[in-house]
Structures are given as structure tokens and as C-alpha cells.
Amino acid sequence: MQISTTANPTPVELARLEEIHANPGFGQHFTDHMLLVEWTPDAGWHDARIQPYGPLTLDPATAVLHYAQETFEGMKAYRHDDGSVWTFRPEQNAARMVRSSQRLAFPELPVEDFVAYVDALVEVDQRWVPDNSGGGEKSLYLRPFMFASETFLGVRPAQHVTFMVIASPAGAYFKGGIKPVNLWLSETFTRAGRGGMGAAKTGGNYAASLAAQREAIEKGCDQVVFLDDQEFRYIEELGGMNLFFVHADGRVVTPETGTILEGITRASIIELAGKLGHAVEERKVSIDEWRDGVASGEITEVFACGTAAVVTPVGELRSPEGVTPAPSSTELTMQIREALVGMQFGRAEDTFGWMHRVV
């Protein structure tokens, strides 16, 4: 599909951009442009365009505001030392959006079009991709999303859908070194149930996590752990990350999907751990197995993963029943993290062919 481009007549000045890159934070500053594509039943996907970043004008009856028909993705663009710009497994984000669209009754955006649209915005706003020649981990966070933009009140799939891509420079997740995250076990809330939307990347899942996340912060923790909605016994995921457990014999275990999101980083770790010689199991993991495994030394490491942090060690697990201490090691955790970050920023060989060059 042809993409028309209208250049921003007042792009951010270079001096201001350098200030932003020095301390970008996360999701606070946005690039000069955004991409939009429309869909209707008669015309299909059409009117792909890049235009100056700015507010949207929405009717108060716009469907997404009432029925939450919305999906999104999270990914990053990385600048390598030679100045080139790359993304990490963008076709996997595109395929996941297709799966999310199926669950949310959206039209499917073809994988190749998704990748092309993301590439187009990154190419136009490539000056916003931070430099990491000093060994940092800054990137350009990319947010493709789709929402029901039809004006109507009624519970049915929207007949007008808008797909967009916006971008925001992001600083390193960890400032001052990697620190284990402490987790709060929610015994009140669940995030998703079987047959629900847990495996779709949709805003409602994140909204469902906020009350539990607030409780975790009040307890002095960084993230919340959710259990299954049937037995309240099996670990699902965190508010925004997947979990892995390393056993004393080298096995790596991660909770099976079905009601939880199939993370791109999670899938990559499964492949990478296998290549490093570790058997990987995707199965149910109970909260008792976690507690007893750490106590006995059977579980030697616990780590979480996601687009923002990549990989982070897990420290204490806290709950009303008490505290499960941090496991004894972070060796494999850091090995996997360094391998992934090394590939993403071009400091290690990409033996999997996961990196996609944009510029």
C-alpha cells in the first residue's frame, strides 16, 4: 500500500532533541510524526499516511470509548554503533496483533503491512532513535495500536477501524545497574480466565491489573504476581511480564500460555535457553512449587521478561503468608539478558536472524 507523507512543519529542534535523548524517561516525549491507516468493510485497509504528531478528534460516541475494542503492540528500534537502525522480530509482533485482532473481532492487518508501516515511521523519524555508542541501552519505543473508530453506540464489531503507530524515545529500564524486582502475590484479583482475553494484547487486560498493581506498590513491591482464576494456585504472569524458573539441574520452566500473553521476549528466551543447552518446559507452575523450590534450593533462579526490561532477576516474593526470599543465583538470568541485549544493540552476533534492518 502506498503511504503518503506530510512533513511536520515545526519538528523538534536539534538542541531540544539532544536534551530529550540525554534523559528520555519512558513514554514522555513523542516523535515528530505518526502513522495512520483506516479500515472499512467496503474499502478494506486504505489511506495510509504519515502526518505530524498531534491530537486526534474523536466524537463522544466513538466506539472504543464505550466498548474498549482495542489492541496494541510494544516494540523497540535500536541504533547500532555504525548508525544503522534495527527492530527485533517485528514479524512476531505483527503475528500477535493478528491473533489479538481475531479475539477482539477486528479486521486482520497483514503481517507484511504491519512491518512496512512500522518501518516507514521509523525511517521518517530516524533522528529520534538514540545513540548508544557509549554502551547504553536507550531505544525508540514503538507503539502500534488499533481501535474502533466508528461513531456508534451498540455492542457489535466496529465498521470503521483505525491503525496507528506512534514512537517515543526510551531510556534504559535500569538506572544504576540491574536490580532484582520484588513481587507481591495477589490473593484477591485475577487478570484473565480461560476463554477470556488474557492471551490478547488489549488495554482491558492492563486495566484489570491496575488495582492489584496499586496493592503491590503499597506493600513495597515493584510488580504483582497473578494466579489462575480456577484454583487460585497456578502462576500466570506479572502485571506486564512473563516469568521463568531455573532449576538446580539446569532445566528452565515457564508457565504455559492459553490465558496469558505470549510474549515475544518470552518466546525468544525459550529458543535461546535451548541453544545454551537448557531443557525448557512450558507447564503449570504452582505457587507452592515456587516457595518450596526456593527453600530447598531446587529453584536456583527466578526471572521476569518483557519488552521494556528485557530480562530482570526476581528478588523476594511477598504475600500475606510471608516472604519467600530471593533465589541464590542470577547466573543464567544475566547470561540470557546479555545475549538478548547484545543482539538488539548489535554488540553480539545475531545467530537466529531475529534482527530486522530499517535504516
CSV table of C-alpha atoms in Angstrom, one decimal:
chain,number,residue,atom,x,y,z
A,1,MET,CA,0.0,0.0,0.0
A,2,GLN,CA,1.3,3.5,-0.8
A,3,ILE,CA,2.0,5.7,2.2
A,4,SER,CA,1.6,9.4,1.8
A,5,THR,CA,3.8,11.6,3.9
A,6,THR,CA,3.1,15.1,5.2
A,7,ALA,CA,6.2,16.5,6.9
A,8,ASN,CA,5.9,18.2,10.3
A,9,PRO,CA,6.5,21.9,9.6
A,10,THR,CA,7.7,22.5,13.1
A,11,PRO,CA,9.9,19.5,14.0
A,12,VAL,CA,11.6,19.4,17.4
A,13,GLU,CA,14.8,21.4,17.2
A,14,LEU,CA,18.1,19.6,17.4
A,15,ALA,CA,19.1,21.1,20.7
A,16,ARG,CA,15.8,20.1,22.4
A,17,LEU,CA,16.1,16.6,20.9
A,18,GLU,CA,19.6,16.2,22.4
A,19,GLU,CA,18.1,17.2,25.8
A,20,ILE,CA,15.4,14.6,25.4
A,21,HIS,CA,17.9,11.9,24.4
A,22,ALA,CA,20.0,12.7,27.4
A,23,ASN,CA,17.1,11.8,29.7
A,24,PRO,CA,14.2,10.3,27.8
A,25,GLY,CA,12.4,8.5,30.6
A,26,PHE,CA,9.6,6.3,29.2
A,27,GLY,CA,6.5,7.4,27.2
A,28,GLN,CA,7.0,11.1,28.0
A,29,HIS,CA,8.2,12.5,24.6
A,30,PHE,CA,6.9,11.7,21.2
A,31,THR,CA,8.5,11.9,17.7
A,32,ASP,CA,7.5,14.5,15.1
A,33,HIS,CA,5.2,12.2,13.1
A,34,MET,CA,2.6,9.4,13.5
A,35,LEU,CA,1.2,6.9,11.0
A,36,LEU,CA,-2.5,6.2,10.4
A,37,VAL,CA,-4.4,3.7,8.3
A,38,GLU,CA,-8.2,3.3,8.0
A,39,TRP,CA,-10.4,0.2,7.5
A,40,THR,CA,-14.0,-0.2,6.4
A,41,PRO,CA,-15.8,-3.3,5.2
A,42,ASP,CA,-16.1,-1.8,1.7
A,43,ALA,CA,-12.7,-0.3,1.2
A,44,GLY,CA,-10.6,-2.6,3.4
A,45,TRP,CA,-7.3,-1.1,4.6
A,46,HIS,CA,-6.8,2.3,2.9
A,47,ASP,CA,-5.5,5.8,3.2
A,48,ALA,CA,-2.1,5.0,4.8
A,49,ARG,CA,-0.4,8.2,5.7
A,50,ILE,CA,2.3,9.7,7.9
A,51,GLN,CA,1.5,13.1,9.3
A,52,PRO,CA,2.6,15.5,12.0
A,53,TYR,CA,2.2,14.0,15.5
A,54,GLY,CA,-0.8,15.6,17.2
A,55,PRO,CA,-4.2,15.1,19.0
A,56,LEU,CA,-7.0,13.1,17.5
A,57,THR,CA,-10.5,14.5,17.1
A,58,LEU,CA,-13.0,11.8,18.4
A,59,ASP,CA,-16.8,12.0,18.6
A,60,PRO,CA,-18.0,11.3,22.2
A,61,ALA,CA,-19.8,8.3,20.8
A,62,THR,CA,-16.6,6.7,19.3
A,63,ALA,CA,-17.0,3.0,19.9
A,64,VAL,CA,-13.6,2.4,21.6
A,65,LEU,CA,-14.5,4.8,24.4
A,66,HIS,CA,-17.5,2.7,25.3
A,67,TYR,CA,-16.7,-0.9,24.4
A,68,ALA,CA,-12.9,-1.0,24.7
A,69,GLN,CA,-12.4,-2.7,21.3
A,70,GLU,CA,-8.7,-2.0,21.1
A,71,THR,CA,-5.4,-3.8,20.6
A,72,PHE,CA,-1.8,-2.7,20.7
A,73,GLU,CA,1.8,-3.8,20.5
A,74,GLY,CA,5.1,-2.8,22.1
A,75,MET,CA,8.4,-3.0,20.4
A,76,LYS,CA,11.7,-1.0,20.0
A,77,ALA,CA,14.0,0.3,17.4
A,78,TYR,CA,17.7,0.2,18.2
A,79,ARG,CA,20.6,2.2,16.8
A,80,HIS,CA,23.8,0.2,16.3
A,81,ASP,CA,27.3,1.7,16.5
A,82,ASP,CA,27.5,2.1,12.7
A,83,GLY,CA,24.4,4.3,12.7
A,84,SER,CA,22.1,1.7,11.3
A,85,VAL,CA,18.6,1.2,12.9
A,86,TRP,CA,17.0,-2.2,13.6
A,87,THR,CA,13.9,-3.7,15.2
A,88,PHE,CA,13.7,-7.0,17.0
A,89,ARG,CA,11.4,-9.7,15.5
A,90,PRO,CA,8.8,-7.3,14.2
A,91,GLU,CA,7.0,-10.0,12.3
A,92,GLN,CA,6.3,-11.7,15.7
A,93,ASN,CA,4.6,-8.5,16.9
A,94,ALA,CA,2.6,-8.4,13.7
A,95,ALA,CA,1.5,-12.0,14.1
A,96,ARG,CA,0.5,-11.4,17.7
A,97,MET,CA,-1.6,-8.5,16.6
A,98,VAL,CA,-3.3,-10.7,14.1
A,99,ARG,CA,-4.2,-13.1,17.0
A,100,SER,CA,-5.3,-10.2,19.1
A,101,SER,CA,-7.5,-9.0,16.3
A,102,GLN,CA,-9.2,-12.3,15.9
A,103,ARG,CA,-10.1,-12.3,19.6
A,104,LEU,CA,-11.3,-8.7,19.5
A,105,ALA,CA,-13.3,-9.1,16.3
A,106,PHE,CA,-11.1,-6.7,14.4
A,107,PRO,CA,-10.0,-7.0,10.7
A,108,GLU,CA,-6.6,-8.5,10.4
A,109,LEU,CA,-3.7,-6.3,9.3
A,110,PRO,CA,-1.4,-8.5,7.2
A,111,VAL,CA,2.0,-9.1,8.8
A,112,GLU,CA,4.0,-7.6,5.9
A,113,ASP,CA,1.9,-4.4,6.0
A,114,PHE,CA,2.3,-4.1,9.8
A,115,VAL,CA,6.1,-4.4,9.4
A,116,ALA,CA,6.1,-1.9,6.5
A,117,TYR,CA,4.1,0.7,8.4
A,118,VAL,CA,6.4,0.5,11.4
A,119,ASP,CA,9.5,0.7,9.2
A,120,ALA,CA,8.0,3.8,7.4
A,121,LEU,CA,7.5,5.7,10.6
A,122,VAL,CA,11.0,4.8,12.0
A,123,GLU,CA,12.6,5.8,8.7
A,124,VAL,CA,10.8,9.2,8.7
A,125,ASP,CA,11.7,9.8,12.4
A,126,GLN,CA,15.0,8.0,12.5
A,127,ARG,CA,16.8,11.0,14.1
A,128,TRP,CA,14.7,10.2,17.2
A,129,VAL,CA,16.4,6.8,17.7
A,130,PRO,CA,19.0,7.4,20.5
A,131,ASP,CA,22.7,6.8,20.0
A,132,ASN,CA,24.3,4.1,22.2
A,133,SER,CA,27.9,4.3,21.1
A,134,GLY,CA,28.9,4.6,24.8
A,135,GLY,CA,27.4,1.2,25.6
A,136,GLY,CA,23.9,2.3,26.9
A,137,GLU,CA,20.5,0.8,26.3
A,138,LYS,CA,18.4,3.7,25.0
A,139,SER,CA,16.0,2.9,22.2
A,140,LEU,CA,13.0,4.2,20.4
A,141,TYR,CA,9.8,2.6,21.8
A,142,LEU,CA,7.2,1.9,19.1
A,143,ARG,CA,3.5,1.6,19.9
A,144,PRO,CA,1.4,0.2,17.0
A,145,PHE,CA,-2.3,0.1,18.0
A,146,MET,CA,-5.7,-0.4,16.5
A,147,PHE,CA,-9.0,0.9,17.8
A,148,ALA,CA,-12.7,1.0,17.0
A,149,SER,CA,-13.1,4.5,15.5
A,150,GLU,CA,-16.7,4.2,14.3
A,151,THR,CA,-19.2,6.6,15.8
A,152,PHE,CA,-22.0,4.5,17.3
A,153,LEU,CA,-23.4,3.1,20.5
A,154,GLY,CA,-24.1,-0.6,20.2
A,155,VAL,CA,-22.4,-3.8,21.1
A,156,ARG,CA,-21.1,-5.1,17.8
A,157,PRO,CA,-17.7,-5.1,16.0
A,158,ALA,CA,-16.9,-1.7,14.7
A,159,GLN,CA,-17.3,-1.0,11.0
A,160,HIS,CA,-14.6,1.7,11.0
A,161,VAL,CA,-11.2,0.8,12.4
A,162,THR,CA,-8.0,2.9,12.7
A,163,PHE,CA,-4.5,1.5,12.9
A,164,MET,CA,-1.8,3.8,14.1
A,165,VAL,CA,1.9,3.8,15.0
A,166,ILE,CA,3.5,6.4,17.4
A,167,ALA,CA,7.0,6.4,18.8
A,168,SER,CA,8.8,7.6,21.9
A,169,PRO,CA,12.5,7.6,22.9
A,170,ALA,CA,13.1,5.4,25.9
A,171,GLY,CA,15.9,5.3,28.4
A,172,ALA,CA,17.5,2.3,30.0
A,173,TYR,CA,15.0,0.4,32.1
A,174,PHE,CA,17.5,0.1,34.9
A,175,LYS,CA,19.4,3.2,36.0
A,176,GLY,CA,22.5,2.5,38.0
A,177,GLY,CA,22.7,-1.3,37.3
A,178,ILE,CA,20.4,-4.3,37.3
A,179,LYS,CA,18.3,-4.7,40.4
A,180,PRO,CA,16.0,-7.6,41.3
A,181,VAL,CA,12.3,-6.8,41.3
A,182,ASN,CA,10.3,-7.7,44.4
A,183,LEU,CA,6.9,-9.2,43.8
A,184,TRP,CA,3.6,-9.1,45.6
A,185,LEU,CA,1.3,-12.2,45.3
A,186,SER,CA,-2.3,-11.1,44.6
A,187,GLU,CA,-4.8,-13.2,46.5
A,188,THR,CA,-7.7,-11.0,45.6
A,189,PHE,CA,-7.5,-10.3,41.9
A,190,THR,CA,-7.1,-12.4,38.8
A,191,ARG,CA,-6.1,-10.9,35.4
A,192,ALA,CA,-7.8,-13.3,33.0
A,193,GLY,CA,-9.8,-16.5,32.7
A,194,ARG,CA,-10.0,-19.4,30.3
A,195,GLY,CA,-11.9,-18.3,27.2
A,196,GLY,CA,-11.2,-14.6,28.1
A,197,MET,CA,-8.9,-12.1,26.6
A,198,GLY,CA,-5.7,-12.8,28.6
A,199,ALA,CA,-3.8,-14.0,25.5
A,200,ALA,CA,-4.7,-10.9,23.5
A,201,LYS,CA,-2.7,-7.7,23.9
A,202,THR,CA,-5.5,-5.4,24.7
A,203,GLY,CA,-5.8,-2.5,27.0
A,204,GLY,CA,-8.5,-4.1,29.1
A,205,ASN,CA,-6.1,-6.7,30.4
A,206,TYR,CA,-3.8,-4.0,31.7
A,207,ALA,CA,-6.7,-2.0,33.2
A,208,ALA,CA,-7.6,-5.3,35.0
A,209,SER,CA,-4.1,-5.4,36.6
A,210,LEU,CA,-4.1,-1.8,38.0
A,211,ALA,CA,-5.9,-2.4,41.3
A,212,ALA,CA,-3.6,-5.3,42.1
A,213,GLN,CA,-0.5,-3.3,41.0
A,214,ARG,CA,-1.5,-0.5,43.3
A,215,GLU,CA,-1.8,-3.0,46.1
A,216,ALA,CA,1.7,-4.3,45.3
A,217,ILE,CA,3.2,-0.8,45.4
A,218,GLU,CA,1.5,-0.2,48.7
A,219,LYS,CA,3.2,-3.3,50.0
A,220,GLY,CA,6.6,-2.0,48.9
A,221,CYS,CA,6.8,-4.2,45.8
A,222,ASP,CA,7.6,-3.5,42.1
A,223,GLN,CA,5.2,-5.8,40.4
A,224,VAL,CA,2.2,-8.1,41.1
A,225,VAL,CA,2.0,-11.9,40.5
A,226,PHE,CA,-1.3,-13.2,39.3
A,227,LEU,CA,-2.6,-16.7,39.9
A,228,ASP,CA,-5.1,-18.7,37.8
A,229,ASP,CA,-8.8,-18.0,38.2
A,230,GLN,CA,-9.9,-21.6,38.7
A,231,GLU,CA,-7.9,-22.9,41.6
A,232,PHE,CA,-6.0,-19.8,42.7
A,233,ARG,CA,-2.9,-21.9,42.8
A,234,TYR,CA,-1.0,-21.8,39.5
A,235,ILE,CA,1.2,-18.8,38.4
A,236,GLU,CA,0.1,-17.0,35.3
A,237,GLU,CA,2.2,-13.8,34.8
A,238,LEU,CA,3.1,-10.4,36.3
A,239,GLY,CA,1.2,-7.2,35.6
A,240,GLY,CA,3.4,-6.7,32.5
A,241,MET,CA,6.0,-9.5,32.3
A,242,ASN,CA,6.3,-13.3,31.9
A,243,LEU,CA,8.1,-15.5,34.5
A,244,PHE,CA,10.8,-18.2,34.3
A,245,PHE,CA,12.2,-20.6,36.9
A,246,VAL,CA,15.7,-22.1,36.7
A,247,HIS,CA,16.1,-25.5,38.4
A,248,ALA,CA,19.2,-26.9,40.0
A,249,ASP,CA,19.6,-29.4,37.2
A,250,GLY,CA,19.6,-26.7,34.6
A,251,ARG,CA,16.0,-27.0,33.5
A,252,VAL,CA,14.2,-23.8,32.7
A,253,VAL,CA,10.4,-23.8,33.4
A,254,THR,CA,7.9,-21.2,32.4
A,255,PRO,CA,4.1,-21.1,32.9
A,256,GLU,CA,2.2,-22.3,29.9
A,257,THR,CA,0.1,-19.9,27.8
A,258,GLY,CA,-3.5,-20.0,27.0
A,259,THR,CA,-4.8,-17.4,29.4
A,260,ILE,CA,-1.6,-15.3,29.5
A,261,LEU,CA,0.1,-13.2,26.8
A,262,GLU,CA,2.6,-14.9,24.5
A,263,GLY,CA,5.5,-12.5,25.0
A,264,ILE,CA,7.9,-12.0,22.1
A,265,THR,CA,10.8,-11.8,24.7
A,266,ARG,CA,9.4,-15.0,26.3
A,267,ALA,CA,9.4,-16.9,23.0
A,268,SER,CA,12.9,-15.7,22.3
A,269,ILE,CA,14.2,-16.8,25.7
A,270,ILE,CA,12.8,-20.3,25.2
A,271,GLU,CA,14.8,-20.6,21.9
A,272,LEU,CA,17.9,-19.1,23.4
A,273,ALA,CA,17.9,-21.2,26.5
A,274,GLY,CA,17.6,-24.3,24.4
A,275,LYS,CA,20.6,-23.3,22.3
A,276,LEU,CA,22.5,-22.7,25.5
A,277,GLY,CA,21.9,-26.3,26.4
A,278,HIS,CA,19.0,-25.9,28.9
A,279,ALA,CA,15.9,-28.1,28.6
A,280,VAL,CA,12.8,-25.8,28.6
A,281,GLU,CA,9.4,-26.8,29.9
A,282,GLU,CA,6.2,-24.9,29.4
A,283,ARG,CA,3.8,-26.2,32.0
A,284,LYS,CA,1.7,-25.3,35.0
A,285,VAL,CA,3.8,-24.0,38.0
A,286,SER,CA,2.1,-23.7,41.3
A,287,ILE,CA,2.9,-21.1,43.9
A,288,ASP,CA,3.8,-23.9,46.4
A,289,GLU,CA,6.4,-25.2,43.8
A,290,TRP,CA,7.9,-21.7,43.8
A,291,ARG,CA,8.1,-21.4,47.5
A,292,ASP,CA,9.3,-24.9,48.3
A,293,GLY,CA,11.7,-24.9,45.4
A,294,VAL,CA,13.5,-21.7,46.6
A,295,ALA,CA,13.5,-23.1,50.2
A,296,SER,CA,15.1,-26.4,49.2
A,297,GLY,CA,17.5,-25.0,46.6
A,298,GLU,CA,15.7,-26.8,43.8
A,299,ILE,CA,14.9,-23.5,42.2
A,300,THR,CA,18.1,-21.5,41.9
A,301,GLU,CA,16.9,-18.5,39.8
A,302,VAL,CA,13.7,-16.7,39.0
A,303,PHE,CA,13.5,-14.0,36.4
A,304,ALA,CA,10.9,-12.0,34.5
A,305,CYS,CA,11.0,-10.8,31.0
A,306,GLY,CA,9.3,-8.2,28.7
A,307,THR,CA,9.9,-5.6,26.1
A,308,ALA,CA,10.8,-2.8,28.5
A,309,ALA,CA,13.2,-4.6,30.9
A,310,VAL,CA,14.2,-7.4,28.6
A,311,VAL,CA,15.2,-9.7,31.5
A,312,THR,CA,15.3,-8.9,35.2
A,313,PRO,CA,16.1,-11.1,38.2
A,314,VAL,CA,13.3,-11.6,40.6
A,315,GLY,CA,14.0,-10.9,44.3
A,316,GLU,CA,11.6,-11.6,47.1
A,317,LEU,CA,8.0,-12.9,46.7
A,318,ARG,CA,5.8,-11.3,49.4
A,319,SER,CA,2.3,-12.2,50.4
A,320,PRO,CA,0.1,-12.2,53.5
A,321,GLU,CA,1.6,-15.7,54.3
A,322,GLY,CA,5.1,-14.3,54.5
A,323,VAL,CA,8.2,-13.7,52.4
A,324,THR,CA,9.9,-16.1,50.0
A,325,PRO,CA,13.5,-14.9,49.7
A,326,ALA,CA,15.3,-14.2,46.5
A,327,PRO,CA,16.9,-17.3,44.9
A,328,SER,CA,20.6,-17.9,45.3
A,329,SER,CA,21.8,-17.1,41.8
A,330,THR,CA,21.3,-14.9,38.8
A,331,GLU,CA,23.9,-16.5,36.6
A,332,LEU,CA,21.7,-17.8,33.7
A,333,THR,CA,19.4,-14.8,34.1
A,334,MET,CA,22.3,-12.4,33.3
A,335,GLN,CA,23.7,-14.7,30.6
A,336,ILE,CA,20.3,-14.6,28.8
A,337,ARG,CA,19.9,-10.9,29.3
A,338,GLU,CA,23.3,-10.1,27.9
A,339,ALA,CA,22.8,-12.3,24.9
A,340,LEU,CA,19.5,-10.7,24.0
A,341,VAL,CA,20.6,-7.1,24.7
A,342,GLY,CA,23.8,-7.8,22.8
A,343,MET,CA,21.8,-8.9,19.7
A,344,GLN,CA,19.4,-6.0,19.9
A,345,PHE,CA,22.1,-3.3,20.0
A,346,GLY,CA,24.4,-5.1,17.6
A,347,ARG,CA,27.1,-6.0,20.1
A,348,ALA,CA,26.7,-9.7,19.7
A,349,GLU,CA,26.2,-11.9,16.7
A,350,ASP,CA,22.5,-12.5,15.7
A,351,THR,CA,22.7,-16.2,15.2
A,352,PHE,CA,18.9,-16.5,15.0
A,353,GLY,CA,18.3,-13.9,12.3
A,354,TRP,CA,15.9,-12.0,14.6
A,355,MET,CA,17.1,-8.5,13.9
A,356,HIS,CA,15.4,-6.5,11.1
A,357,ARG,CA,17.2,-3.6,9.5
A,358,VAL,CA,15.1,-0.5,8.9
A,359,VAL,CA,17.7,2.2,8.1
